[in-house]
mmCIF file of C-alpha atoms in Angstrom:
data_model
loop_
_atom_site.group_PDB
_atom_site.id
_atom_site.type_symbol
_atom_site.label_atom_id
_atom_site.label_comp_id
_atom_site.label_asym_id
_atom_site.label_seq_id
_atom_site.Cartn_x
_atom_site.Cartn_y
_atom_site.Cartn_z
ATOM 1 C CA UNK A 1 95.551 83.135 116.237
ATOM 2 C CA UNK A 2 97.675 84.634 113.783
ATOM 3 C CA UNK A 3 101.181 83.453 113.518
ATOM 4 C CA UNK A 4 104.347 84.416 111.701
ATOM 5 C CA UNK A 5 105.975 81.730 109.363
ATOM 6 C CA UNK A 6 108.892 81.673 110.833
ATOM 7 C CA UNK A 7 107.470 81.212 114.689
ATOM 8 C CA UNK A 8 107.389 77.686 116.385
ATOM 9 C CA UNK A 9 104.341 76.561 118.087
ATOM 10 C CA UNK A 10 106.031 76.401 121.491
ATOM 11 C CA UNK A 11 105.925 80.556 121.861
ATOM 12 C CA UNK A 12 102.279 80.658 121.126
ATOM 13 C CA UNK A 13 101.571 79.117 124.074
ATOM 14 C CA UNK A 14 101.337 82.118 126.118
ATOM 15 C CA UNK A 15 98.812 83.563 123.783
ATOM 16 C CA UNK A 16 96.645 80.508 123.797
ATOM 17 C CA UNK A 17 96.751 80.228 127.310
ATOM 18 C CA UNK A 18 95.496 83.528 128.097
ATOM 19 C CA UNK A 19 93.195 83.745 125.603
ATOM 20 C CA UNK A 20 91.364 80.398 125.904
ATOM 21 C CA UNK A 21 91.938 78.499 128.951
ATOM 22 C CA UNK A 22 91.103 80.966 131.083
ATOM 23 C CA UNK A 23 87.779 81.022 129.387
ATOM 24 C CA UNK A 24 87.660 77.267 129.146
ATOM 25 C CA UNK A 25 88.931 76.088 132.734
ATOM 26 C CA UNK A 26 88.598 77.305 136.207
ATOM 27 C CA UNK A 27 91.023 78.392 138.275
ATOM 28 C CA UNK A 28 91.489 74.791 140.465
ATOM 29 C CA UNK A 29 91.372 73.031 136.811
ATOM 30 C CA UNK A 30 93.695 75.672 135.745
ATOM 31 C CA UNK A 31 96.077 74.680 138.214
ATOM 32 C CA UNK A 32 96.245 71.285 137.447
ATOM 33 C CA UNK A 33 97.538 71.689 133.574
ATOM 34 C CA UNK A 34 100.916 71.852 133.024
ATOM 35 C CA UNK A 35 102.200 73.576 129.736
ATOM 36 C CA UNK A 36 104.639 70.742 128.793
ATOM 37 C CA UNK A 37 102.015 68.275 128.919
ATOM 38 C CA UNK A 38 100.629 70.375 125.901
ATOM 39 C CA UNK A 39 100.281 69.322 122.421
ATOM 40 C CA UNK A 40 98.694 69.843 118.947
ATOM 41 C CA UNK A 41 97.412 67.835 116.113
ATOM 42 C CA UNK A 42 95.654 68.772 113.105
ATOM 43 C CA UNK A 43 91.964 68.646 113.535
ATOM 44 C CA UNK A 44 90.718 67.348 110.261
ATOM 45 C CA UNK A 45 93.456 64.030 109.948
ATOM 46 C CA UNK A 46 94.855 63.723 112.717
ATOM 47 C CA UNK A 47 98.708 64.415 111.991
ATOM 48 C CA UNK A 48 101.127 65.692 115.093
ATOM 49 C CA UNK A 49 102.311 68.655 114.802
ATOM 50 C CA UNK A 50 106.052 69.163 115.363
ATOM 51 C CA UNK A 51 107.353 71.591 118.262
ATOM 52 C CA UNK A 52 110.452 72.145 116.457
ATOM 53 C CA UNK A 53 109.325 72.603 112.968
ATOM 54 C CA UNK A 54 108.404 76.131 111.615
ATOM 55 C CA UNK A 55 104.554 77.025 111.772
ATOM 56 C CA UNK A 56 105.278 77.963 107.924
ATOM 57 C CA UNK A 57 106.714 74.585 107.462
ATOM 58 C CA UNK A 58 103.588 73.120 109.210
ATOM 59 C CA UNK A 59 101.432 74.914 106.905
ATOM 60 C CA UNK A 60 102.870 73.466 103.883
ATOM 61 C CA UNK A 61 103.083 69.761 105.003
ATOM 62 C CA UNK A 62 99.609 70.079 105.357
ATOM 63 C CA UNK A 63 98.717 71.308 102.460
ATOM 64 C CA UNK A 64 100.873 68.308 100.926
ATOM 65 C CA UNK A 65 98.699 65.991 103.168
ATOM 66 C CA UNK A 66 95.862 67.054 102.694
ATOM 67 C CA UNK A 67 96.225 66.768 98.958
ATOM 68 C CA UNK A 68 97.577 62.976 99.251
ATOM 69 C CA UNK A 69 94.380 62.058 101.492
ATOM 70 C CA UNK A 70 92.094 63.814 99.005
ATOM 71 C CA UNK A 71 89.302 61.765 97.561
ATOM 72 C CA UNK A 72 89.414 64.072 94.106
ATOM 73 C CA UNK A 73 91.576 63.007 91.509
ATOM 74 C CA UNK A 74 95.564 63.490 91.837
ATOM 75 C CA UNK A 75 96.313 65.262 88.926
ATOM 76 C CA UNK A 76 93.741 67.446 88.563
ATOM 77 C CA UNK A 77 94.756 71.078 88.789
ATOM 78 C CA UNK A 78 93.665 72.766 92.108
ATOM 79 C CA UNK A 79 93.637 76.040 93.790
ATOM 80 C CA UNK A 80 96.528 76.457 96.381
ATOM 81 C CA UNK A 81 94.615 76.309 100.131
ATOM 82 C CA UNK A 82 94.429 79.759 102.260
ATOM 83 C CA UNK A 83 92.266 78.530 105.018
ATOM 84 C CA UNK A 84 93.829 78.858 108.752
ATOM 85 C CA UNK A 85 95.601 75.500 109.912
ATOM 86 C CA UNK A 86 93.037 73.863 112.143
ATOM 87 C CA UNK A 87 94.540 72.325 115.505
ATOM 88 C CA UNK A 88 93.084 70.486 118.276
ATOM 89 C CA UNK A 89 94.897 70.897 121.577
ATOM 90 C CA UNK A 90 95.656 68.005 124.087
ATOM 91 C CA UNK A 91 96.159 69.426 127.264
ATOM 92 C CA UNK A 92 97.770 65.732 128.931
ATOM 93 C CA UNK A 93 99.225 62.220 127.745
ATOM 94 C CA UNK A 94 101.963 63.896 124.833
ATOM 95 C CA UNK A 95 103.493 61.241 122.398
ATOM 96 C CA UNK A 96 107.010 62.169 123.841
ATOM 97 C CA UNK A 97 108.655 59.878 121.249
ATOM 98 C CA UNK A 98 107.177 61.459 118.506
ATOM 99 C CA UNK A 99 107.657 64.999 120.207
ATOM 100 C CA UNK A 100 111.832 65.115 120.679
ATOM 101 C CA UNK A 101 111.389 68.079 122.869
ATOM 102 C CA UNK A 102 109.018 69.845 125.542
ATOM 103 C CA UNK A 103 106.927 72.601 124.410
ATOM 104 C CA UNK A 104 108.896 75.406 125.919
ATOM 105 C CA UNK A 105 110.547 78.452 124.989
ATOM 106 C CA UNK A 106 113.812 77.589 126.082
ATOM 107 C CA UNK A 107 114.108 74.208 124.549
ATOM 108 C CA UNK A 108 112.722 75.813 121.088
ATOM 109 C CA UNK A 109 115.470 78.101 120.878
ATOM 110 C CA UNK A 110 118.326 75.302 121.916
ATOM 111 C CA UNK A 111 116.581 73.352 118.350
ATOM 112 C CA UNK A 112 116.343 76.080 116.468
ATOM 113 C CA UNK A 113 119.808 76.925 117.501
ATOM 114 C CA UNK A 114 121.259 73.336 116.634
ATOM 115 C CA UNK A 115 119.493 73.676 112.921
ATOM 116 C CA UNK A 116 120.850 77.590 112.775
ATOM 117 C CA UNK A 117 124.494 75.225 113.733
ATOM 118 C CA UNK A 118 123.500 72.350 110.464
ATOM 119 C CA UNK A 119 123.171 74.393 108.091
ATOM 120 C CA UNK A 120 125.511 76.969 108.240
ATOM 121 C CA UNK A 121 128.421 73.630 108.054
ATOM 122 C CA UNK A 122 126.711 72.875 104.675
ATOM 123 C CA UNK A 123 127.217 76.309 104.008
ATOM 124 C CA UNK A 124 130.592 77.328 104.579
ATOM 125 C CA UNK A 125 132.060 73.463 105.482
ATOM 126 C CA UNK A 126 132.343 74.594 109.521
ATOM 127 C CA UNK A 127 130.463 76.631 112.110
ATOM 128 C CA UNK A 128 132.385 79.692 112.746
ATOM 129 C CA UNK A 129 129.684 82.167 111.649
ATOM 130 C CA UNK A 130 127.764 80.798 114.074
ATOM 131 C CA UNK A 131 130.027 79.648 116.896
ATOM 132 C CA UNK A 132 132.092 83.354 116.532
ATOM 133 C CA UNK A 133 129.071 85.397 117.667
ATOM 134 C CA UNK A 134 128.755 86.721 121.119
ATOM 135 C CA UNK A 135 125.996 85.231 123.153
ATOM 136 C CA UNK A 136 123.849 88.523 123.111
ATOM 137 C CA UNK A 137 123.548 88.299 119.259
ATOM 138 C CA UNK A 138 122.860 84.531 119.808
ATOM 139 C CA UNK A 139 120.230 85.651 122.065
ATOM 140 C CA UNK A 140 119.199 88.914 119.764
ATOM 141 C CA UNK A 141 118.975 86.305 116.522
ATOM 142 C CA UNK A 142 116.138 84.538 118.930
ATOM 143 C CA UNK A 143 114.634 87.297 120.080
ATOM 144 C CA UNK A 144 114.057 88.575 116.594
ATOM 145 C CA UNK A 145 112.384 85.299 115.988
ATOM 146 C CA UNK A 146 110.524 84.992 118.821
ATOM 147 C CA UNK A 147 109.203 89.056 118.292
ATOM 148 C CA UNK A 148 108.844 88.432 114.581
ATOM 149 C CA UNK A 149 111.125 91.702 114.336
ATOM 150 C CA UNK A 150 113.215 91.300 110.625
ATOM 151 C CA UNK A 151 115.256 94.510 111.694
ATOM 152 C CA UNK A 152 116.444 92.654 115.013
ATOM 153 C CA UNK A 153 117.183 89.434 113.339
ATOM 154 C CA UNK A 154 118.849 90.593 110.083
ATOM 155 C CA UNK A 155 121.470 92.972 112.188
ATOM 156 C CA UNK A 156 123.154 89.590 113.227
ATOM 157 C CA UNK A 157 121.430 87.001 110.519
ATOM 158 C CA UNK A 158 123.408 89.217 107.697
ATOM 159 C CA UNK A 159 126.722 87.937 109.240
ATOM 160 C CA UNK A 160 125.591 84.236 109.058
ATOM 161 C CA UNK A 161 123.283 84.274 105.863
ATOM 162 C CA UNK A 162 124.789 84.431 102.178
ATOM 163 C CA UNK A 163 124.453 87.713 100.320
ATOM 164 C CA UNK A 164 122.526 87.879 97.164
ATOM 165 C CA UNK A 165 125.829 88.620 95.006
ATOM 166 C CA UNK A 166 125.282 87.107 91.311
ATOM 167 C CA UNK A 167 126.526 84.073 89.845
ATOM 168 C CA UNK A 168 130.262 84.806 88.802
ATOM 169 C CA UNK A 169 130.852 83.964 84.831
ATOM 170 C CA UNK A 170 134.334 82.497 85.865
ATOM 171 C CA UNK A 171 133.200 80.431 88.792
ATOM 172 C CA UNK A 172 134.177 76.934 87.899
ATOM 173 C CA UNK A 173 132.528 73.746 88.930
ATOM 174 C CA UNK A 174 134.359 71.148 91.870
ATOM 175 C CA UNK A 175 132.563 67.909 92.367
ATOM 176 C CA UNK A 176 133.168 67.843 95.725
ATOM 177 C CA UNK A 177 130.608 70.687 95.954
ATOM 178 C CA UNK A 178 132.725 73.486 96.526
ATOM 179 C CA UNK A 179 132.734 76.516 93.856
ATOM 180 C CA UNK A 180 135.743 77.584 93.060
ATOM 181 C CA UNK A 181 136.446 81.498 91.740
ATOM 182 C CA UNK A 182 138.431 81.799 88.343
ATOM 183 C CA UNK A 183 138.386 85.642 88.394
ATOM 184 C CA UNK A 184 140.672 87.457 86.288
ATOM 185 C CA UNK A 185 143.108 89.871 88.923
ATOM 186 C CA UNK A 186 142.099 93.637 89.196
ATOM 187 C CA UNK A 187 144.061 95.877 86.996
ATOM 188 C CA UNK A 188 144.659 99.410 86.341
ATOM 189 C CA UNK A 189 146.323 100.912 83.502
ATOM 190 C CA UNK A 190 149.391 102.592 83.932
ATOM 191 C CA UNK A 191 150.472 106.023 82.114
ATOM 192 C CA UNK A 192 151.926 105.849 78.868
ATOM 193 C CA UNK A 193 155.678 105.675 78.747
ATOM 194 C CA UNK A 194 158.540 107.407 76.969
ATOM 195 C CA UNK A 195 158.025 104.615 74.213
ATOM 196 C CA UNK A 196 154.459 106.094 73.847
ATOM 197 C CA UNK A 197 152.980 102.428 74.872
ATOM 198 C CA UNK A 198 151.013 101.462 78.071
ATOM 199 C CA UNK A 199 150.980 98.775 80.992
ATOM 200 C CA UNK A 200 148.955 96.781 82.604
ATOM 201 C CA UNK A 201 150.510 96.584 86.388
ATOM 202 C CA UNK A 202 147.794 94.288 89.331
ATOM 203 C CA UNK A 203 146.266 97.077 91.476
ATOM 204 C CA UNK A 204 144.886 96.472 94.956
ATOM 205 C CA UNK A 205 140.935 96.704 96.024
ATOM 206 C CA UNK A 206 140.451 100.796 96.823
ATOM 207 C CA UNK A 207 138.795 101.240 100.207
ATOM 208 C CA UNK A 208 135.270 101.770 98.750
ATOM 209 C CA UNK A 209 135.411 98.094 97.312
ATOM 210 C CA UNK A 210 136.322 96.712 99.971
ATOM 211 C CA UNK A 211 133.758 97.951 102.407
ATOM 212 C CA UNK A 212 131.043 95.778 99.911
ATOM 213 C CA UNK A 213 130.328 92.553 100.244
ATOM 214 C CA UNK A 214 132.611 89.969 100.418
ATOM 215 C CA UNK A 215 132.835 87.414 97.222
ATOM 216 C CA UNK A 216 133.366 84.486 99.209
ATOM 217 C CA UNK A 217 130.079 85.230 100.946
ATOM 218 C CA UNK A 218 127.958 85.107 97.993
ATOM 219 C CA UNK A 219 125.303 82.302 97.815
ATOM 220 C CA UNK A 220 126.664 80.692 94.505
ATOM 221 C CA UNK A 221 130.155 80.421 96.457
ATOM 222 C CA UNK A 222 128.738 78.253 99.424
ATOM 223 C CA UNK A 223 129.464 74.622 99.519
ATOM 224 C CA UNK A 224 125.737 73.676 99.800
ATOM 225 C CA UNK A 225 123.004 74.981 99.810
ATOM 226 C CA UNK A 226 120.817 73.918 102.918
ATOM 227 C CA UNK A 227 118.324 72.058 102.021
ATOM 228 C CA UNK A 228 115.410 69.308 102.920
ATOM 229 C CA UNK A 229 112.895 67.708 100.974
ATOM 230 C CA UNK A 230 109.210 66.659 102.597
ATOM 231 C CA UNK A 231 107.382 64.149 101.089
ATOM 232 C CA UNK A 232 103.700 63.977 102.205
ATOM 233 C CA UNK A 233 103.685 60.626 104.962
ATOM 234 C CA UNK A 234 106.664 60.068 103.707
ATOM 235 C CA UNK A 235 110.708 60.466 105.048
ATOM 236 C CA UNK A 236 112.229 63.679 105.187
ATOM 237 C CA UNK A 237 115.159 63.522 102.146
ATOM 238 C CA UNK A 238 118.648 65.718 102.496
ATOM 239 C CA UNK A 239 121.269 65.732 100.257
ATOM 240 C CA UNK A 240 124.323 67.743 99.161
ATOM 241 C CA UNK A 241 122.996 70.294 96.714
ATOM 242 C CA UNK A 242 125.604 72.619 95.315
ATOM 243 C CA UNK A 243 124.991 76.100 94.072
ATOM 244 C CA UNK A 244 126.738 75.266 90.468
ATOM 245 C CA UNK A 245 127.224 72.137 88.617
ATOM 246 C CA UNK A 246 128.749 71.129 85.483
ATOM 247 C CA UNK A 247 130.127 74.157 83.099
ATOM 248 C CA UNK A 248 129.363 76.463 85.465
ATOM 249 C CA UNK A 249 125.977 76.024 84.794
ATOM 250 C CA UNK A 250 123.218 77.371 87.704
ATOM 251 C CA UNK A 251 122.398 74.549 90.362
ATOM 252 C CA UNK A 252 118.526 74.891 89.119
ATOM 253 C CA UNK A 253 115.738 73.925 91.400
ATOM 254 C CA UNK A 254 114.475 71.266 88.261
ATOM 255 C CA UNK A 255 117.385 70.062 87.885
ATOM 256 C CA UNK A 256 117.623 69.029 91.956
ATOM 257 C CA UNK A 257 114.132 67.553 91.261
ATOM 258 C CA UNK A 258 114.571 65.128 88.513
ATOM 259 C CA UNK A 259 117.805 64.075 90.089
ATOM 260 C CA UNK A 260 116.694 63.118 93.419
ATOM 261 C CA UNK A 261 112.712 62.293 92.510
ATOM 262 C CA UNK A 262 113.180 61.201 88.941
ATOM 263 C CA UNK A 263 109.869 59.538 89.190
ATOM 264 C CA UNK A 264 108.124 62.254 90.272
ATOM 265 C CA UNK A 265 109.772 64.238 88.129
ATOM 266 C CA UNK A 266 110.932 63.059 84.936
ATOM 267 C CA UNK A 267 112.512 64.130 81.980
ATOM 268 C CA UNK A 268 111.182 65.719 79.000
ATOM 269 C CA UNK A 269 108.469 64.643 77.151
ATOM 270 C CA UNK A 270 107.366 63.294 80.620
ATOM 271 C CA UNK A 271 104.725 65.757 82.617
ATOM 272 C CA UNK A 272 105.821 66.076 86.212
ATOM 273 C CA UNK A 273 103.506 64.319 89.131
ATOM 274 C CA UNK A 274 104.153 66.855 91.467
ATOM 275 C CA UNK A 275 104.989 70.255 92.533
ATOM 276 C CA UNK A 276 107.139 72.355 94.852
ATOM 277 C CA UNK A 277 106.057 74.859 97.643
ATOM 278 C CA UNK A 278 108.630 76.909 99.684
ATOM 279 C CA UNK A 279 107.320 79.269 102.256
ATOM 280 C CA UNK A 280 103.431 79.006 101.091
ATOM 281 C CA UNK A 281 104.174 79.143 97.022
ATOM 282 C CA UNK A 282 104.937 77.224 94.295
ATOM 283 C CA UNK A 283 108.185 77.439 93.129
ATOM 284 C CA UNK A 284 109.105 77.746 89.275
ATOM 285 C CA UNK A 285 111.855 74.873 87.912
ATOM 286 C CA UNK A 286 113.803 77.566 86.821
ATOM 287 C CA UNK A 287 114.347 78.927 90.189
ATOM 288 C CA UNK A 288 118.330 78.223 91.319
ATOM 289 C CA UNK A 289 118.996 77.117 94.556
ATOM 290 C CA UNK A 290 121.706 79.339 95.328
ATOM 291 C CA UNK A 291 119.086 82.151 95.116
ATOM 292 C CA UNK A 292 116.373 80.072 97.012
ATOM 293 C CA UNK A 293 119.019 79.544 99.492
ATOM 294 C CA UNK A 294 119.559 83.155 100.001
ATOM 295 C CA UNK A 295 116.247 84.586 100.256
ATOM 296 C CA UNK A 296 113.722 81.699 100.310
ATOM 297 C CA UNK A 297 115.643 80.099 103.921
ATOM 298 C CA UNK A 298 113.938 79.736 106.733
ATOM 299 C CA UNK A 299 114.985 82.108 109.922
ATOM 300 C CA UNK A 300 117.149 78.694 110.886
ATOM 301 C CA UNK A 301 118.992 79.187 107.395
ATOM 302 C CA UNK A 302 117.450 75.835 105.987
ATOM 303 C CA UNK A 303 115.175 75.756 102.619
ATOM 304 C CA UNK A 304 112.062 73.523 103.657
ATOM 305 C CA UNK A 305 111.115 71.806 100.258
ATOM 306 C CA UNK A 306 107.527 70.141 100.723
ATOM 307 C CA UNK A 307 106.286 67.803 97.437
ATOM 308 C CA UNK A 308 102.634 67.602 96.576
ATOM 309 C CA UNK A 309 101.556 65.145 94.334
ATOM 310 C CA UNK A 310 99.724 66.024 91.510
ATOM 311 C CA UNK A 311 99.664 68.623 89.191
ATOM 312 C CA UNK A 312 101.037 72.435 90.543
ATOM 313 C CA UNK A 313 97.840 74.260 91.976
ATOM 314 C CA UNK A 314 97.554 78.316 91.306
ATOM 315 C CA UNK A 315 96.562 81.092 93.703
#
């Protein structure tokens, strides 16, 4: 079956269950299996798989598995996997501690709804682009998930998501991870006057600029960026990460690194033991997290982080 990334294993079970156990069961067997009773783990180790994780985020994890239960060295440098995820399906006995929630459409969308909720308070420090939409784009933001449709989802995610807008010169670090804007007032020059010399006088935004986007929604401007780090059998790390730091200086995706995995990834002359992968690649150090936070997020606004040990592996 082929999946989108940002699908959830839950609404694939329609698909799976026309498509292979009518071919596998009879009808009175048929009858017997109930959906929520349904679960997945991957075939080759043996790890759960997560109803309310991504399927993208799946992917990566186990590529980051995989490569921590290799038998080949660690370090040596590999090529990135592109094989299909292999699952086995249990059709009884779920681990429903393990689980959190039943494999069902309706309780995938109140999860993804809650982590849609999370991250846009590190965003913006509350929930009111969230909490102010109507229920039918809360339902159309789903539905555009659960159709894979980017027009449907973007016609309400633009209102939530921050916009692309670059890194102001004049935005000023706060420690408490807000940015702050240091912008000079608008201006227009006045004519000369009778003394032959000219003014400066404040001017006010013309209607044209202020149909663009707004400043404040920019993704260097958020509070924090949304973010999660996955370490292969290991606990799932969040912190505060803010889009600028010290001198106004880009929030880079190294920097995050060697601050919060300074073993994995140390300083200069130090080679780093591991690597990053965000939505199947791996990212550059270079790469700020404002802009990974704007256009490397998940559909549920969060940036899904997953650290392979070892030296970065190429396509």
């Amino acid at each position: 079956i082929q999946a989108p990334r940002i699908s959830y294993l839950p609404l694939l079970i329609p698909d799976i269950k026309k498509h292979l156990t009518d071919v596998i069961l009879d009808e009175s067997n048929a009858a017997l299996v109930k959906e929520e009773d349904w679960w997945f783990e991957e075939t080759e180790r043996g790890g759960l798989m997560k109803w309310h994780w991504p399927i993208g985020l799946l992917y990566d994890y186990n590529i980051i598995s995989q490569g921590l239960h290799s038998t080949s060295t660690p370090l040596a440098s590999t090529t990135l996997p592109t094989e299909p995820l292999r699952l086995t399906l249990h059709l009884s006995s779920p681990p429903l501690d393990k689980l959190l929630l039943t494999p069902n459409a309706e309780t995938c969308k109140l999860s993804y709804m809650g982590q849609l909720k999370e991250a846009d308070f590190l965003r913006w420090g509350n929930t009111r682009k969230v909490t102010g939409l109507r229920k039918q784009d809360h339902d159309g933001l789903w539905e555009g998930v659960r159709t894979h449709s980017f027009d449907d989802f973007w016609r309400i995610g633009s209102k939530i998501f921050p916009t692309t807008t670059p890194l102001n010169p004049h935005q000023g670090y706060n420690p408490n991870g807000h940015s702050t804007m240091n912008s000079p007032p608008s201006a227009t020059l006045a004519p000369p006057s009778l003394s032959g010399t000219s003014t400066i006088t404040p001017r006010s935004p013309t209607a044209t600029e202020s149909s663009g986007p707004n400043p404040q929604d920019g993704a260097y401007t958020v509070r924090s960026v949304p973010v999660r780090i996955f370490l292969p059998d290991g606990p799932v790390l969040q912190e505060l990460v803010p889009p600028v730091i010290e001198e106004g200086r880009a929030h880079t995706l190294r920097h995050f690194l060697r601050t919060q995995l300074p073993l994995l990834f140390p300083p200069p002359p130090s080679q780093p033991q591991a690597y990053a992968i965000l939505q199947g690649v791996v990212v550059p150090g270079d790469a700020e997290m404002a802009w990974l936070g704007a256009c490397m997020a998940g559909a549920d606004g969060w940036v899904n982080i997953c650290i392979g040990l070892g030296r970065a592996p190429t396509r």
